[in-house]
PDB file of C-alpha atoms and ligand atoms in Angstrom:
ATOM      1  CA  MET Q   1     -93.874 -98.668-162.565  1.00  0.00           C
ATOM      2  CA  ALA Q   2     -96.698 -99.768-164.616  1.00  0.00           C
ATOM      3  CA  ILE Q   3     -97.207-103.025-166.550  1.00  0.00           C
ATOM      4  CA  ASP Q   4     -97.853-103.207-169.129  1.00  0.00           C
ATOM      5  CA  PRO Q   5    -101.331-105.581-169.986  1.00  0.00           C
ATOM      6  CA  PHE Q   6     -99.628-106.976-173.481  1.00  0.00           C
ATOM      7  CA  MET Q   7     -97.199-108.590-171.901  1.00  0.00           C
ATOM      8  CA  VAL Q   8     -98.558-112.118-170.794  1.00  0.00           C
ATOM      9  CA  GLY Q   9     -96.271-114.782-168.419  1.00  0.00           C
ATOM     10  CA  VAL Q  10     -97.008-118.402-170.394  1.00  0.00           C
ATOM     11  CA  ALA Q  11     -93.640-120.424-168.355  1.00  0.00           C
ATOM     12  CA  ARG Q  12     -96.678-122.314-166.311  1.00  0.00           C
ATOM     13  CA  LEU Q  13     -98.308-122.813-169.783  1.00  0.00           C
ATOM     14  CA  ARG Q  14     -95.074-124.259-172.025  1.00  0.00           C
ATOM     15  CA  ARG Q  15     -94.694-126.681-169.371  1.00  0.00           C
ATOM     16  CA  GLN Q  16     -97.026-129.028-171.670  1.00  0.00           C
ATOM     17  CA  LEU Q  17     -97.536-129.070-175.474  1.00  0.00           C
ATOM     18  CA  GLY Q  18    -100.714-128.680-176.559  1.00  0.00           C
ATOM     19  CA  ALA Q  19    -101.640-127.245-173.649  1.00  0.00           C
ATOM     20  CA  THR Q  20    -104.335-123.973-174.018  1.00  0.00           C
ATOM     21  CA  ALA Q  21    -105.389-120.996-171.589  1.00  0.00           C
ATOM     22  CA  PRO Q  22    -107.764-117.779-172.313  1.00  0.00           C
ATOM     23  CA  VAL Q  23    -106.854-114.694-172.912  1.00  0.00           C
ATOM     24  CA  ASP Q  24    -108.329-111.330-172.489  1.00  0.00           C
ATOM     25  CA  VAL Q  25    -106.562-107.884-172.279  1.00  0.00           C
ATOM     26  CA  ALA Q  26    -107.303-104.081-173.256  1.00  0.00           C
ATOM     27  CA  ALA Q  27    -104.389-101.698-173.120  1.00  0.00           C
ATOM     28  CA  LEU Q  28    -104.260 -98.173-174.396  1.00  0.00           C
ATOM     29  CA  PHE Q  29    -103.639 -98.749-178.493  1.00  0.00           C
ATOM     30  CA  ASP Q  30    -100.913 -95.975-178.301  1.00  0.00           C
ATOM     31  CA  PRO Q  31     -99.589 -94.909-174.827  1.00  0.00           C
ATOM     32  CA  ASP Q  32     -96.188 -93.758-176.291  1.00  0.00           C
ATOM     33  CA  GLY Q  33     -98.088 -91.449-179.543  1.00  0.00           C
ATOM     34  CA  HIS Q  34     -95.802 -92.737-181.513  1.00  0.00           C
ATOM     35  CA  LEU Q  35     -98.929 -94.027-183.762  1.00  0.00           C
ATOM     36  CA  ALA Q  36    -101.071 -91.040-184.484  1.00  0.00           C
ATOM     37  CA  PRO Q  37    -102.520 -89.750-186.811  1.00  0.00           C
ATOM     38  CA  ILE Q  38     -99.835 -89.017-189.878  1.00  0.00           C
ATOM     39  CA  SER Q  39    -101.877 -86.358-192.151  1.00  0.00           C
ATOM     40  CA  PRO Q  40    -105.792 -85.847-192.340  1.00  0.00           C
ATOM     41  CA  GLY Q  41    -108.062 -87.726-194.213  1.00  0.00           C
ATOM     42  CA  GLU Q  42    -106.370 -91.296-192.667  1.00  0.00           C
ATOM     43  CA  SER Q  43    -108.589 -93.046-189.801  1.00  0.00           C
ATOM     44  CA  TYR Q  44    -106.735 -93.642-186.726  1.00  0.00           C
ATOM     45  CA  VAL Q  45    -107.465 -95.126-182.902  1.00  0.00           C
ATOM     46  CA  PRO Q  46    -108.330 -91.770-180.460  1.00  0.00           C
ATOM     47  CA  VAL Q  47    -105.605 -91.279-177.946  1.00  0.00           C
ATOM     48  CA  GLY Q  48    -106.142 -92.604-175.251  1.00  0.00           C
ATOM     49  CA  ASP Q  49    -109.068 -95.174-176.616  1.00  0.00           C
ATOM     50  CA  GLU Q  50    -107.958 -98.833-175.813  1.00  0.00           C
ATOM     51  CA  VAL Q  51    -108.324-101.860-177.607  1.00  0.00           C
ATOM     52  CA  HIS Q  52    -108.665-105.704-176.491  1.00  0.00           C
ATOM     53  CA  PHE Q  53    -108.239-109.061-177.549  1.00  0.00           C
ATOM     54  CA  GLY Q  54    -109.723-112.207-176.278  1.00  0.00           C
ATOM     55  CA  GLY Q  55    -108.808-115.620-177.197  1.00  0.00           C
ATOM     56  CA  ILE Q  56    -106.595-118.450-176.373  1.00  0.00           C
ATOM     57  CA  LEU Q  57    -102.807-118.961-176.007  1.00  0.00           C
ATOM     58  CA  GLU Q  58    -101.901-122.808-176.790  1.00  0.00           C
ATOM     59  CA  SER Q  59     -98.587-124.199-176.243  1.00  0.00           C
ATOM     60  CA  ILE Q  60     -96.518-125.133-179.719  1.00  0.00           C
ATOM     61  CA  PRO Q  61     -93.282-126.205-180.231  1.00  0.00           C
ATOM     62  CA  LYS Q  62     -90.851-123.784-178.864  1.00  0.00           C
ATOM     63  CA  GLY Q  63     -93.226-121.297-178.895  1.00  0.00           C
ATOM     64  CA  ILE Q  64     -97.286-120.400-178.508  1.00  0.00           C
ATOM     65  CA  VAL Q  65     -99.554-119.390-181.048  1.00  0.00           C
ATOM     66  CA  ALA Q  66    -102.538-116.335-180.077  1.00  0.00           C
ATOM     67  CA  SER Q  67    -105.444-116.973-181.519  1.00  0.00           C
ATOM     68  CA  GLY Q  68    -108.191-114.492-180.928  1.00  0.00           C
ATOM     69  CA  LEU Q  69    -110.186-111.874-181.787  1.00  0.00           C
ATOM     70  CA  VAL Q  70    -108.637-108.016-181.843  1.00  0.00           C
ATOM     71  CA  GLU Q  71    -111.204-105.083-181.442  1.00  0.00           C
ATOM     72  CA  ALA Q  72    -110.761-101.387-181.650  1.00  0.00           C
ATOM     73  CA  ARG Q  73    -112.612 -98.263-182.271  1.00  0.00           C
ATOM     74  CA  TRP Q  74    -111.576 -95.790-184.909  1.00  0.00           C
ATOM     75  CA  ARG Q  75    -112.052 -92.138-185.615  1.00  0.00           C
ATOM     76  CA  GLY Q  76    -111.073 -90.497-189.310  1.00  0.00           C
ATOM     77  CA  GLU Q  77    -112.515 -87.726-191.545  1.00  0.00           C
ATOM     78  CA  CYS Q  78    -115.168 -88.559-194.464  1.00  0.00           C
ATOM     79  CA  ARG Q  79    -113.084 -88.600-197.550  1.00  0.00           C
ATOM     80  CA  ARG Q  80    -115.880 -86.752-199.496  1.00  0.00           C
ATOM     81  CA  CYS Q  81    -117.611 -84.427-196.470  1.00  0.00           C
ATOM     82  CA  ALA Q  82    -114.359 -84.044-194.561  1.00  0.00           C
ATOM     83  CA  GLY Q  83    -117.375 -84.614-191.657  1.00  0.00           C
ATOM     84  CA  ASP Q  84    -116.416 -87.057-188.627  1.00  0.00           C
ATOM     85  CA  VAL Q  85    -116.217 -90.460-188.955  1.00  0.00           C
ATOM     86  CA  GLY Q  86    -115.702 -93.127-187.232  1.00  0.00           C
ATOM     87  CA  GLY Q  87    -116.956 -97.309-186.746  1.00  0.00           C
ATOM     88  CA  SER Q  88    -115.571-100.343-185.100  1.00  0.00           C
ATOM     89  CA  ILE Q  89    -112.780-103.389-186.055  1.00  0.00           C
ATOM     90  CA  ALA Q  90    -113.255-106.460-184.951  1.00  0.00           C
ATOM     91  CA  VAL Q  91    -110.742-108.739-186.779  1.00  0.00           C
ATOM     92  CA  ASP Q  92    -109.961-112.150-186.344  1.00  0.00           C
ATOM     93  CA  VAL Q  93    -106.105-113.141-185.998  1.00  0.00           C
ATOM     94  CA  ARG Q  94    -103.917-116.086-185.200  1.00  0.00           C
ATOM     95  CA  GLU Q  95    -100.081-115.343-184.969  1.00  0.00           C
ATOM     96  CA  ARG Q  96     -96.798-118.020-183.162  1.00  0.00           C
ATOM     97  CA  PHE Q  97     -94.855-116.236-180.946  1.00  0.00           C
ATOM     98  CA  ILE Q  98     -90.930-117.976-181.208  1.00  0.00           C
ATOM     99  CA  GLU Q  99     -88.033-118.804-179.371  1.00  0.00           C
ATOM    100  CA  GLY Q 100     -85.635-115.429-180.891  1.00  0.00           C
ATOM    101  CA  ALA Q 101     -88.166-114.761-183.826  1.00  0.00           C
ATOM    102  CA  ASP Q 102     -87.132-112.598-185.760  1.00  0.00           C
ATOM    103  CA  PRO Q 103     -90.552-110.613-187.016  1.00  0.00           C
ATOM    104  CA  GLU Q 104     -88.907-108.988-189.947  1.00  0.00           C
ATOM    105  CA  VAL Q 105     -87.803-112.165-191.073  1.00  0.00           C
ATOM    106  CA  ASP Q 106     -89.737-115.572-189.214  1.00  0.00           C
ATOM    107  CA  ASP Q 107     -93.072-114.987-189.883  1.00  0.00           C
ATOM    108  CA  ALA Q 108     -94.199-115.058-186.089  1.00  0.00           C
ATOM    109  CA  TYR Q 109     -93.540-112.938-183.257  1.00  0.00           C
ATOM    110  CA  PRO Q 110     -90.826-113.269-180.402  1.00  0.00           C
ATOM    111  CA  LEU Q 111     -91.339-114.767-177.403  1.00  0.00           C
ATOM    112  CA  ASP Q 112     -88.309-114.260-174.838  1.00  0.00           C
ATOM    113  CA  ASP Q 113     -88.165-115.326-170.924  1.00  0.00           C
ATOM    114  CA  ASP Q 114     -91.404-117.316-170.676  1.00  0.00           C
ATOM    115  CA  MET Q 115     -93.184-113.656-171.337  1.00  0.00           C
ATOM    116  CA  VAL Q 116     -95.148-112.954-174.971  1.00  0.00           C
ATOM    117  CA  ASP Q 117     -95.904-109.236-175.972  1.00  0.00           C
ATOM    118  CA  LEU Q 118     -99.577-109.206-177.798  1.00  0.00           C
ATOM    119  CA  GLY Q 119     -99.300-105.634-178.611  1.00  0.00           C
ATOM    120  CA  PRO Q 120     -97.127-105.464-181.745  1.00  0.00           C
ATOM    121  CA  MET Q 121     -99.614-108.993-182.959  1.00  0.00           C
ATOM    122  CA  ILE Q 122    -102.759-106.018-181.863  1.00  0.00           C
ATOM    123  CA  ARG Q 123    -101.471-103.307-183.091  1.00  0.00           C
ATOM    124  CA  ASP Q 124    -100.604-104.551-186.343  1.00  0.00           C
ATOM    125  CA  ALA Q 125    -103.609-106.375-187.399  1.00  0.00           C
ATOM    126  CA  VAL Q 126    -105.587-103.068-185.784  1.00  0.00           C
ATOM    127  CA  VAL Q 127    -103.569-100.847-187.909  1.00  0.00           C
ATOM    128  CA  LEU Q 128    -104.084-103.440-191.247  1.00  0.00           C
ATOM    129  CA  GLU Q 129    -107.843-103.167-190.645  1.00  0.00           C
ATOM    130  CA  LEU Q 130    -108.241 -99.323-190.400  1.00  0.00           C
ATOM    131  CA  PRO Q 131    -110.112 -97.955-193.318  1.00  0.00           C
ATOM    132  CA  LEU Q 132    -107.413 -95.848-196.078  1.00  0.00           C
ATOM    133  CA  ALA Q 133    -110.453 -93.636-196.665  1.00  0.00           C
ATOM    134  CA  PRO Q 134    -113.423 -93.566-194.490  1.00  0.00           C
ATOM    135  CA  LEU Q 135    -116.574 -92.475-195.860  1.00  0.00           C
ATOM    136  CA  CYS Q 136    -119.512 -90.587-193.143  1.00  0.00           C
ATOM    137  CA  ALA Q 137    -122.241 -92.808-195.534  1.00  0.00           C
ATOM    138  CA  GLU Q 138    -122.369 -94.809-198.501  1.00  0.00           C
ATOM    139  CA  ASP Q 139    -124.356 -92.245-199.999  1.00  0.00           C
ATOM    140  CA  CYS Q 140    -122.442 -89.316-198.993  1.00  0.00           C
ATOM    141  CA  ARG Q 141    -122.844 -86.493-200.819  1.00  0.00           C
ATOM    142  CA  GLY Q 142    -119.708 -84.633-200.157  1.00  0.00           C
ATOM    143  CA  LEU Q 143    -119.107 -80.618-200.957  1.00  0.00           C
ATOM    144  CA  CYS Q 144    -120.420 -78.911-203.436  1.00  0.00           C
ATOM    145  CA  VAL Q 145    -117.224 -78.082-206.033  1.00  0.00           C
ATOM    146  CA  GLN Q 146    -118.046 -74.618-206.342  1.00  0.00           C
ATOM    147  CA  CYS Q 147    -118.882 -73.224-203.074  1.00  0.00           C
ATOM    148  CA  GLY Q 148    -117.673 -75.773-200.978  1.00  0.00           C
ATOM    149  CA  SER Q 149    -121.690 -76.435-199.082  1.00  0.00           C
ATOM    150  CA  ASP Q 150    -122.325 -80.079-197.422  1.00  0.00           C
ATOM    151  CA  LEU Q 151    -124.821 -80.945-199.873  1.00  0.00           C
ATOM    152  CA  ASN Q 152    -125.523 -83.704-197.339  1.00  0.00           C
ATOM    153  CA  GLU Q 153    -127.680 -80.765-195.435  1.00  0.00           C
ATOM    154  CA  GLY Q 154    -129.602 -79.973-199.430  1.00  0.00           C
ATOM    155  CA  PRO Q 155    -129.049 -77.750-202.368  1.00  0.00           C
ATOM    156  CA  CYS Q 156    -126.811 -74.816-202.598  1.00  0.00           C
ATOM    157  CA  GLY Q 157    -128.190 -73.172-205.253  1.00  0.00           C
ATOM    158  CA  CYS Q 158    -124.729 -73.508-207.570  1.00  0.00           C
ATOM    159  CA  GLU Q 159    -125.745 -73.994-211.109  1.00  0.00           C
ATOM    160  CA  ALA Q 160    -124.322 -77.016-212.491  1.00  0.00           C
ATOM    161  CA  PRO Q 161    -120.853 -76.485-213.933  1.00  0.00           C
ATOM    162  CA  VAL Q 162    -121.255 -76.166-217.580  1.00  0.00           C
ATOM    163  CA  ASP Q 163    -119.436 -79.444-219.618  1.00  0.00           C
ATOM    164  CA  PRO Q 164    -116.791 -77.266-221.438  1.00  0.00           C
ATOM    165  CA  ARG Q 165    -117.873 -79.249-224.343  1.00  0.00           C
ATOM    166  CA  TRP Q 166    -121.177 -77.698-224.186  1.00  0.00           C
ATOM    167  CA  ALA Q 167    -119.540 -74.643-223.501  1.00  0.00           C
ATOM    168  CA  THR Q 168    -117.533 -74.254-227.195  1.00  0.00           C
ATOM    169  CA  LEU Q 169    -121.287 -75.042-228.654  1.00  0.00           C
ATOM    170  CA  ASP Q 170    -122.716 -72.251-226.665  1.00  0.00           C
ATOM    171  CA  VAL Q 171    -119.704 -69.777-227.711  1.00  0.00           C
ATOM    172  CA  LEU Q 172    -120.156 -70.410-231.304  1.00  0.00           C
ATOM    173  CA  ARG Q 173    -124.063 -70.649-231.056  1.00  0.00           C
ATOM    174  CA  ASP Q 174    -124.599 -66.775-229.198  1.00  0.00           C
ATOM    175  CA  PRO Q 175    -125.363 -64.752-232.153  1.00  0.00           C
ATOM    176  CA  GLU Q 176    -122.916 -61.549-230.590  1.00  0.00           C
ATOM    177  CA  GLY Q 177    -120.238 -63.859-230.537  1.00  0.00           C
ATOM    178  CA  GLY Q 178    -119.275 -64.987-234.170  1.00  0.00           C
TER     179      GLY Q 178
HETATM  180 ZN1   ZN M   1    -119.348 -87.171-195.872  1.00  0.00          ZN
HETATM  181 ZN1   ZN M   2    -122.263 -74.642-204.179  1.00  0.00          ZN
END
């Protein structure tokens, strides 16, 4: 049976309060496919991509504190031109793992049998950092609303849309129209 790299034994660390140990783990972000992208336009960690956590674990009463840096890559779709866009995330985390904790109420992750599962902390941190509406570039010109051409590749030749307020004036001025 494969061992989850995010499961870390802390029995030895917990023998002495205040003791610290380095931690450096990497594992698949979404091994079960549960976090796969829900809809186009959102960003996601590519299936098969690993996320990384490097930091320290410190022994505290009833548990440990994990602090360090979570790193991942993401991909998505530009919200203006729908082109591929990607980037990386690097976010500092500092979270407690406490015996019998319930993450819903305790503001801490659980610690059971002197094992901590760093996975939920790491995945939560990544999900919070994923851009909601990514852009391929700050000045992406997007797609022409009339013909759909990618305006980053140059002008499409469409006439600028007529402002409806001026369209009314055009009708008034048109000798045949009025
Ligand atoms: Zn774009
Ligand atoms: Zn156009």
